[in-house]
Tab-separated table of C-alpha atoms in Angstrom:
chain	number	residue	atom	x	y	z
A	1	MET	CA	-16.542	-3.028	124.604
A	2	ALA	CA	-15.514	-5.579	122.012
A	3	ALA	CA	-12.956	-7.285	124.224
A	4	SER	CA	-15.345	-7.809	127.163
A	5	PHE	CA	-18.117	-8.821	124.806
A	6	PHE	CA	-16.065	-11.712	123.481
A	7	VAL	CA	-14.116	-12.601	126.640
A	8	ASN	CA	-17.308	-13.124	128.666
A	9	ALA	CA	-18.791	-15.549	126.149
A	10	MET	CA	-21.292	-17.889	127.803
A	11	GLN	CA	-20.222	-21.259	126.509
A	12	VAL	CA	-20.129	-24.790	127.838
A	13	GLU	CA	-18.358	-27.784	126.376
A	14	PHE	CA	-20.961	-30.200	127.774
A	15	GLU	CA	-19.142	-33.393	126.901
A	16	SER	CA	-16.054	-32.418	128.894
A	17	VAL	CA	-17.764	-30.853	131.922
A	18	ILE	CA	-20.244	-33.703	132.380
A	19	ALA	CA	-17.300	-36.120	132.341
A	20	MET	CA	-15.483	-34.211	135.110
A	21	GLU	CA	-14.193	-36.153	138.107
A	22	ASN	CA	-15.799	-33.661	140.495
A	23	THR	CA	-19.216	-35.304	140.812
A	24	GLY	CA	-20.876	-32.198	142.247
A	25	MET	CA	-19.837	-30.050	139.298
A	26	ALA	CA	-20.641	-32.818	136.808
A	27	LYS	CA	-24.108	-33.155	138.368
A	28	MET	CA	-24.675	-29.396	138.161
A	29	PHE	CA	-23.732	-29.347	134.474
A	30	LYS	CA	-25.924	-32.388	133.832
A	31	SER	CA	-28.854	-30.486	135.367
A	32	LEU	CA	-27.961	-27.554	133.107
A	33	ASP	CA	-28.019	-29.926	130.146
A	34	ASP	CA	-31.419	-31.228	131.300
A	35	THR	CA	-32.897	-27.694	131.201
A	36	ARG	CA	-32.540	-27.776	127.408
A	37	LEU	CA	-30.145	-24.840	127.505
A	38	ASN	CA	-27.468	-26.917	125.804
A	39	GLY	CA	-28.393	-25.633	122.344
A	40	PHE	CA	-27.929	-22.079	123.570
A	41	LEU	CA	-24.759	-22.683	125.574
A	42	GLU	CA	-22.968	-25.215	123.365
A	43	ALA	CA	-19.391	-24.112	122.881
A	44	SER	CA	-18.132	-22.752	119.603
A	45	ASP	CA	-14.559	-21.765	119.006
A	46	SER	CA	-15.139	-18.907	116.575
A	47	VAL	CA	-17.450	-15.973	115.866
A	48	TYR	CA	-18.086	-13.412	113.169
A	49	GLU	CA	-16.711	-10.630	115.373
A	50	ALA	CA	-17.101	-7.718	112.937
A	51	VAL	CA	-20.671	-8.702	112.045
A	52	VAL	CA	-21.701	-9.129	115.700
A	53	LEU	CA	-20.321	-5.688	116.515
A	54	GLU	CA	-22.032	-4.154	113.458
A	55	PHE	CA	-25.304	-5.851	114.390
A	56	LEU	CA	-25.230	-4.473	117.949
A	57	ALA	CA	-24.132	-1.005	116.847
A	58	ASN	CA	-27.168	-0.734	114.547
A	59	ALA	CA	-29.720	-2.715	116.584
A	60	LYS	CA	-32.970	-1.336	117.988
A	61	VAL	CA	-35.884	-3.035	119.693
A	62	ILE	CA	-39.049	-2.351	117.701
A	63	ALA	CA	-42.401	-4.002	118.470
A	64	GLY	CA	-40.806	-6.874	120.392
A	65	MET	CA	-38.270	-7.627	117.647
A	66	ILE	CA	-34.615	-6.778	117.362
A	67	VAL	CA	-34.095	-4.905	114.107
A	68	SER	CA	-30.652	-4.119	112.768
A	69	PHE	CA	-28.619	-3.583	109.627
A	70	VAL	CA	-25.710	-5.825	108.677
A	71	ASP	CA	-23.863	-5.286	105.433
A	72	ASN	CA	-26.651	-2.897	104.323
A	73	ARG	CA	-29.281	-5.597	104.871
A	74	LYS	CA	-32.164	-5.080	107.269
A	75	LEU	CA	-32.581	-7.964	109.698
A	76	ALA	CA	-35.452	-8.619	112.075
A	77	LEU	CA	-34.793	-11.077	114.868
A	78	THR	CA	-37.998	-12.373	116.395
A	79	LYS	CA	-38.414	-14.286	119.618
A	80	GLU	CA	-39.852	-17.181	117.592
A	81	PHE	CA	-36.703	-17.439	115.449
A	82	PHE	CA	-34.561	-17.199	118.588
A	83	VAL	CA	-36.543	-20.023	120.263
A	84	GLU	CA	-36.436	-22.245	117.196
A	85	GLU	CA	-32.727	-21.674	116.603
A	86	PHE	CA	-31.693	-22.752	120.092
A	87	GLY	CA	-34.522	-25.154	120.988
A	88	LEU	CA	-35.345	-23.250	124.167
A	89	PRO	CA	-38.169	-24.190	126.571
A	90	ILE	CA	-41.165	-21.844	126.355
A	91	GLU	CA	-43.004	-22.835	129.555
A	92	GLY	CA	-42.277	-21.995	133.160
A	93	LEU	CA	-41.125	-18.960	135.119
A	94	VAL	CA	-40.641	-15.834	133.009
A	95	GLY	CA	-38.792	-14.032	135.800
A	96	PHE	CA	-37.081	-14.912	139.016
A	97	LEU	CA	-39.120	-12.882	141.507
A	98	ASP	CA	-41.409	-15.875	142.051
A	99	ILE	CA	-38.658	-18.245	143.196
A	100	PRO	CA	-39.690	-19.450	146.667
A	101	SER	CA	-37.624	-17.767	149.396
A	102	ASN	CA	-36.796	-21.108	151.034
A	103	THR	CA	-35.292	-22.281	147.722
A	104	VAL	CA	-33.173	-19.119	147.517
A	105	ARG	CA	-31.939	-19.609	151.127
A	106	GLU	CA	-31.108	-23.254	150.431
A	107	MET	CA	-29.153	-22.382	147.311
A	108	ARG	CA	-27.262	-19.565	149.090
A	109	MET	CA	-26.085	-22.130	151.632
A	110	LYS	CA	-25.200	-24.587	148.872
A	111	PHE	CA	-23.202	-22.050	146.870
A	112	SER	CA	-21.535	-20.368	149.863
A	113	GLY	CA	-19.026	-23.210	150.167
A	114	GLY	CA	-17.998	-22.952	146.533
A	115	SER	CA	-17.929	-20.285	143.884
A	116	PHE	CA	-20.571	-17.977	145.359
A	117	ASP	CA	-18.026	-15.199	145.811
A	118	VAL	CA	-17.663	-14.819	142.036
A	119	VAL	CA	-21.369	-14.944	141.315
A	120	THR	CA	-23.053	-11.628	140.725
A	121	SER	CA	-26.509	-11.190	142.176
A	122	GLU	CA	-27.808	-10.893	138.612
A	123	LYS	CA	-26.579	-14.381	137.765
A	124	PHE	CA	-27.435	-15.902	141.157
A	125	ASP	CA	-31.121	-16.201	140.224
A	126	LEU	CA	-30.159	-18.118	137.089
A	127	MET	CA	-28.054	-20.521	139.133
A	128	VAL	CA	-30.848	-21.006	141.685
A	129	ALA	CA	-33.373	-21.789	138.953
A	130	ILE	CA	-31.038	-24.287	137.291
A	131	SER	CA	-29.742	-25.936	140.459
A	132	ALA	CA	-33.197	-26.206	142.032
A	133	GLY	CA	-34.576	-27.743	138.848
A	134	LEU	CA	-37.243	-25.060	138.414
A	135	GLN	CA	-39.113	-24.960	135.141
A	136	VAL	CA	-38.121	-21.726	133.415
A	137	ASN	CA	-39.321	-20.188	130.180
A	138	TRP	CA	-35.722	-19.770	128.985
A	139	ALA	CA	-36.931	-18.432	125.649
A	140	GLN	CA	-38.504	-15.426	127.375
A	141	VAL	CA	-35.704	-14.889	129.914
A	142	LEU	CA	-32.865	-15.062	127.383
A	143	PHE	CA	-34.635	-13.058	124.665
A	144	GLN	CA	-35.377	-10.340	127.243
A	145	THR	CA	-31.666	-10.341	128.151
A	146	LEU	CA	-30.745	-9.981	124.482
A	147	MET	CA	-33.200	-7.093	124.081
A	148	ALA	CA	-31.680	-5.422	127.174
A	149	MET	CA	-28.264	-5.788	125.542
A	150	VAL	CA	-29.567	-3.967	122.491
A	151	ASN	CA	-31.259	-1.212	124.514
A	152	MET	CA	-28.302	-0.534	126.826
A	153	SER	CA	-24.779	-0.735	125.468
A	154	THR	CA	-23.467	-1.262	129.008
A	155	LYS	CA	-25.228	-4.648	128.994
A	156	GLN	CA	-23.504	-5.842	125.806
A	157	SER	CA	-20.917	-7.806	127.758
A	158	GLN	CA	-23.570	-10.297	128.889
A	159	GLY	CA	-21.818	-13.098	127.044
A	160	PHE	CA	-24.032	-13.691	123.994
A	161	ALA	CA	-21.336	-13.181	121.338
A	162	VAL	CA	-21.341	-16.786	120.133
A	163	GLN	CA	-25.143	-16.956	120.135
A	164	VAL	CA	-25.535	-13.663	118.236
A	165	SER	CA	-22.959	-14.868	115.713
A	166	THR	CA	-24.918	-18.102	115.227
A	167	LEU	CA	-28.184	-16.207	114.805
A	168	LEU	CA	-26.654	-13.862	112.236
A	169	GLN	CA	-25.133	-16.721	110.302
A	170	ASN	CA	-28.545	-18.351	110.050
A	171	LEU	CA	-30.469	-15.124	109.383
A	172	VAL	CA	-28.175	-13.690	106.719
A	173	LYS	CA	-27.319	-16.976	104.977
A	174	ALA	CA	-24.466	-15.286	103.137
A	175	ASP	CA	-20.755	-14.754	103.544
A	176	LEU	CA	-20.252	-12.858	106.781
A	177	GLY	CA	-16.549	-12.368	106.339
A	178	GLU	CA	-13.796	-13.657	108.559
A	179	LEU	CA	-14.458	-16.026	111.432
A	180	VAL	CA	-12.393	-15.010	114.457
A	181	LYS	CA	-11.093	-17.817	116.658
A	182	LEU	CA	-11.965	-17.371	120.295
A	183	GLN	CA	-9.202	-17.983	122.772
A	184	ALA	CA	-9.293	-21.597	123.906
A	185	LYS	CA	-10.599	-22.023	127.435
A	186	SER	CA	-9.632	-24.642	129.946
A	187	VAL	CA	-12.401	-26.511	131.766
A	188	ASP	CA	-11.904	-24.191	134.766
A	189	GLN	CA	-12.386	-21.153	132.558
A	190	GLN	CA	-15.481	-22.687	130.952
A	191	ILE	CA	-16.938	-23.214	134.393
A	192	GLY	CA	-16.078	-19.677	135.439
A	193	PHE	CA	-17.669	-18.174	132.371
A	194	THR	CA	-20.749	-20.280	132.861
A	195	LEU	CA	-21.262	-19.472	136.514
A	196	ILE	CA	-20.581	-15.748	136.594
């Protein structure tokens, strides 16, 4: 579990991908930046691996909060703290069932010539919402994903390792031990991790 949790980290080095020579990809990442997801996806090269794993091992969803123990300290992660920490939009779609079918068809055609084959159906809706410029309540969508990760250990490879590490660092405000360097990713790998 630990290896996939950290290998699938959802990170983007916005400065480098927006400056790419491939204008289509640069435009897509610029639209991603415009969604105000940059605070959530901004790349970091290290995480508090042991603390993230301890947090998830002890975490439970209680009354809409994620409650866990780290280093014998009880932590309660609220949606409000999550939103504030990453500067996420709080208005717009709270799910992807309401995406117009013509928009979905258009995006399927758009993606079919590129990396659609590596996109899971679960992530396709995210890509449609971003690429179509739909207003999404990313705070709700991403916090729900984090709560699903807590409720089902099979979902813990969703790629939130860096974000959970950041949240813990700011919640605990104490020494969390050793920072573990993530393996450096090339631009192609950053794109792959972002799109899948």
